[in-house]
Amino acid sequence: PLDAALVTPKFGWVLSADELLLTRDGGATFSPARAPVPASWSRAAHFRNPKHGVLVTGGYGVVSIAMTSDGGQTWRTKRVADNTLPSPVDFGRVQVMFGDALHGMVMAQWVTGSSFSQATMFVTANGGRSWTARRAPAAGEIVVEPGGRSWLAGGVLRDRLYRSDDQGRHWANTTLRLAGPADSMAVSPPRGGVVSVTVLIFFVLIGFVFWLASLHDRPDFDSGEARAHHGAGAVSPERVARRRTPDGR
């Protein structure tokens, strides 16, 4: 599957390239929701509750958006193009999220090389009756809050966090300050007021290897855990062991 979520203890969904499956009994059984959108690996789903959901499929310069308000029994579909570009681009990974009944966003990432992070976002402020295409500051992960405030975490290195208070018309680059040193970090958009940051710190360990040569007898170590054999061996700096003398000392 491409994605899955358990919205309530009973209701959840599983999304594949050609099917959206719904469960109303906590996963014991699933039934297909026949949303009228093309099959594709470029698709995403989001349900605010068991009744209201949206399914998006990306294409060449367009997204197909299907919405339901009765738990997948019926759907209304729109095909929205990005008319802000001089020529269409192919959309790869897509995401969709609604912060409330009115404010929603679709993020459609452009198919480019790894040195680029570009995307188009489609926003609505009327519950999906109409959508507006806008250029995103970067491709990444989106979160939409109730009222429409939007967050975007992404970029080439996934280390940028943007905030928009006007449905993506303007974006502010949020600066993150860490208490300690970090070689790199990956940022996720805030959820519940908390920003998750994955930090990578590289340490260089300088180890000293002692070569034990000409060992004719297997030494008996006090630790009882490590044994050295004939030939070369390494002594860990975390273990201290001594070889017993013939008198047992």
mmCIF file of C-alpha atoms in Angstrom, residues 41-164:
data_model
loop_
_atom_site.group_PDB
_atom_site.id
_atom_site.type_symbol
_atom_site.label_atom_id
_atom_site.label_comp_id
_atom_site.label_asym_id
_atom_site.label_seq_id
_atom_site.Cartn_x
_atom_site.Cartn_y
_atom_site.Cartn_z
ATOM 1 C CA TRP A 41 1.390 5.531 -7.934
ATOM 2 C CA SER A 42 1.093 9.301 -7.482
ATOM 3 C CA ARG A 43 -1.881 9.498 -5.137
ATOM 4 C CA ALA A 44 -2.817 10.366 -1.563
ATOM 5 C CA ALA A 45 -5.849 10.240 0.723
ATOM 6 C CA HIS A 46 -7.059 12.046 3.836
ATOM 7 C CA PHE A 47 -10.131 11.553 6.027
ATOM 8 C CA ARG A 48 -11.002 14.111 8.708
ATOM 9 C CA ASN A 49 -13.623 11.739 10.118
ATOM 10 C CA PRO A 50 -15.513 8.646 8.907
ATOM 11 C CA LYS A 51 -17.745 10.780 6.681
ATOM 12 C CA HIS A 52 -15.496 13.396 5.084
ATOM 13 C CA GLY A 53 -12.548 12.333 2.964
ATOM 14 C CA VAL A 54 -10.537 13.269 -0.103
ATOM 15 C CA LEU A 55 -8.519 11.250 -2.625
ATOM 16 C CA VAL A 56 -5.964 12.897 -4.957
ATOM 17 C CA THR A 57 -4.138 11.554 -7.999
ATOM 18 C CA GLY A 58 -1.276 13.423 -9.689
ATOM 19 C CA GLY A 59 -0.698 13.579 -13.421
ATOM 20 C CA TYR A 60 1.083 15.643 -16.045
ATOM 21 C CA GLY A 61 0.478 19.192 -14.848
ATOM 22 C CA VAL A 62 -2.888 18.316 -13.271
ATOM 23 C CA VAL A 63 -4.332 16.716 -10.161
ATOM 24 C CA SER A 64 -7.634 14.880 -9.901
ATOM 25 C CA ILE A 65 -9.372 15.552 -6.581
ATOM 26 C CA ALA A 66 -12.310 13.414 -5.413
ATOM 27 C CA MET A 67 -14.204 14.294 -2.230
ATOM 28 C CA THR A 68 -16.864 12.452 -0.242
ATOM 29 C CA SER A 69 -19.152 13.564 2.568
ATOM 30 C CA ASP A 70 -20.920 10.226 3.128
ATOM 31 C CA GLY A 71 -18.072 7.859 3.916
ATOM 32 C CA GLY A 72 -17.202 6.974 0.328
ATOM 33 C CA GLN A 73 -20.682 6.149 -0.940
ATOM 34 C CA THR A 74 -20.656 9.045 -3.409
ATOM 35 C CA TRP A 75 -17.900 11.329 -4.677
ATOM 36 C CA ARG A 76 -17.588 14.688 -6.418
ATOM 37 C CA THR A 77 -14.506 15.105 -8.591
ATOM 38 C CA LYS A 78 -12.515 18.048 -9.926
ATOM 39 C CA ARG A 79 -9.558 18.088 -12.292
ATOM 40 C CA VAL A 80 -7.329 21.059 -11.501
ATOM 41 C CA ALA A 81 -4.392 22.199 -13.644
ATOM 42 C CA ASP A 82 -1.385 24.279 -12.700
ATOM 43 C CA ASN A 83 -1.752 27.220 -15.086
ATOM 44 C CA THR A 84 1.029 29.204 -13.411
ATOM 45 C CA LEU A 85 3.751 27.378 -15.374
ATOM 46 C CA PRO A 86 4.740 28.095 -18.989
ATOM 47 C CA SER A 87 4.676 24.353 -19.675
ATOM 48 C CA PRO A 88 3.254 21.420 -17.701
ATOM 49 C CA VAL A 89 5.426 19.339 -15.389
ATOM 50 C CA ASP A 90 4.977 15.774 -14.269
ATOM 51 C CA PHE A 91 3.748 15.424 -10.692
ATOM 52 C CA GLY A 92 5.276 12.659 -8.607
ATOM 53 C CA ARG A 93 4.565 12.366 -4.888
ATOM 54 C CA VAL A 94 1.368 14.072 -3.769
ATOM 55 C CA GLN A 95 -0.073 14.844 -0.334
ATOM 56 C CA VAL A 96 -3.415 16.183 0.809
ATOM 57 C CA MET A 97 -4.703 17.521 4.107
ATOM 58 C CA PHE A 98 -7.678 19.483 5.442
ATOM 59 C CA GLY A 99 -7.397 21.487 8.646
ATOM 60 C CA ASP A 100 -11.156 21.870 8.957
ATOM 61 C CA ALA A 101 -14.253 21.625 6.773
ATOM 62 C CA LEU A 102 -13.164 24.585 4.598
ATOM 63 C CA HIS A 103 -9.362 24.823 4.465
ATOM 64 C CA GLY A 104 -7.379 22.225 2.551
ATOM 65 C CA MET A 105 -4.157 21.850 0.592
ATOM 66 C CA VAL A 106 -2.677 19.473 -1.970
ATOM 67 C CA MET A 107 1.095 19.308 -2.385
ATOM 68 C CA ALA A 108 2.242 17.989 -5.777
ATOM 69 C CA GLN A 109 5.986 17.463 -6.050
ATOM 70 C CA TRP A 110 7.631 17.910 -9.437
ATOM 71 C CA VAL A 111 9.545 14.992 -10.926
ATOM 72 C CA THR A 112 13.090 16.408 -10.978
ATOM 73 C CA GLY A 113 16.604 15.431 -10.007
ATOM 74 C CA SER A 114 17.687 15.055 -6.392
ATOM 75 C CA SER A 115 19.372 18.476 -6.493
ATOM 76 C CA PHE A 116 16.000 20.202 -6.802
ATOM 77 C CA SER A 117 13.007 20.512 -4.500
ATOM 78 C CA GLN A 118 10.076 21.991 -6.400
ATOM 79 C CA ALA A 119 6.336 21.604 -6.067
ATOM 80 C CA THR A 120 2.932 23.097 -6.811
ATOM 81 C CA MET A 121 0.311 23.443 -4.125
ATOM 82 C CA PHE A 122 -3.415 23.578 -4.704
ATOM 83 C CA VAL A 123 -5.388 25.304 -1.966
ATOM 84 C CA THR A 124 -9.057 25.683 -1.138
ATOM 85 C CA ALA A 125 -10.866 27.856 1.405
ATOM 86 C CA ASN A 126 -14.409 26.738 0.558
ATOM 87 C CA GLY A 127 -14.382 23.023 1.252
ATOM 88 C CA GLY A 128 -13.101 21.991 -2.167
ATOM 89 C CA ARG A 129 -15.664 23.760 -4.341
ATOM 90 C CA SER A 130 -12.769 25.594 -5.991
ATOM 91 C CA TRP A 131 -8.981 25.232 -5.957
ATOM 92 C CA THR A 132 -6.120 27.652 -6.684
ATOM 93 C CA ALA A 133 -2.653 26.580 -7.853
ATOM 94 C CA ARG A 134 0.356 28.308 -6.259
ATOM 95 C CA ARG A 135 4.098 27.710 -6.441
ATOM 96 C CA ALA A 136 5.458 26.156 -3.252
ATOM 97 C CA PRO A 137 8.748 27.415 -1.767
ATOM 98 C CA ALA A 138 9.959 23.802 -1.726
ATOM 99 C CA ALA A 139 8.679 20.281 -1.902
ATOM 100 C CA GLY A 140 8.052 18.539 1.386
ATOM 101 C CA GLU A 141 5.524 17.514 3.996
ATOM 102 C CA ILE A 142 2.498 19.702 4.723
ATOM 103 C CA VAL A 143 0.235 20.279 7.708
ATOM 104 C CA VAL A 144 -2.903 22.434 7.628
ATOM 105 C CA GLU A 145 -4.310 23.732 10.900
ATOM 106 C CA PRO A 146 -7.918 24.724 11.618
ATOM 107 C CA GLY A 147 -8.401 28.184 10.183
ATOM 108 C CA GLY A 148 -5.982 27.611 7.313
ATOM 109 C CA ARG A 149 -2.529 28.236 8.760
ATOM 110 C CA SER A 150 -0.193 25.948 6.816
ATOM 111 C CA TRP A 151 3.221 24.460 7.490
ATOM 112 C CA LEU A 152 5.689 23.018 5.003
ATOM 113 C CA ALA A 153 8.798 21.086 6.013
ATOM 114 C CA GLY A 154 11.171 20.081 3.232
ATOM 115 C CA GLY A 155 13.781 21.341 0.808
ATOM 116 C CA VAL A 156 16.650 19.500 -0.840
ATOM 117 C CA LEU A 157 18.125 18.558 2.550
ATOM 118 C CA ARG A 158 14.731 18.424 4.327
ATOM 119 C CA ASP A 159 15.994 21.060 6.752
ATOM 120 C CA ARG A 160 13.609 23.938 5.955
ATOM 121 C CA LEU A 161 10.403 24.866 7.775
ATOM 122 C CA TYR A 162 7.966 27.358 6.221
ATOM 123 C CA ARG A 163 4.746 28.875 7.551
ATOM 124 C CA SER A 164 1.892 30.543 5.677
#
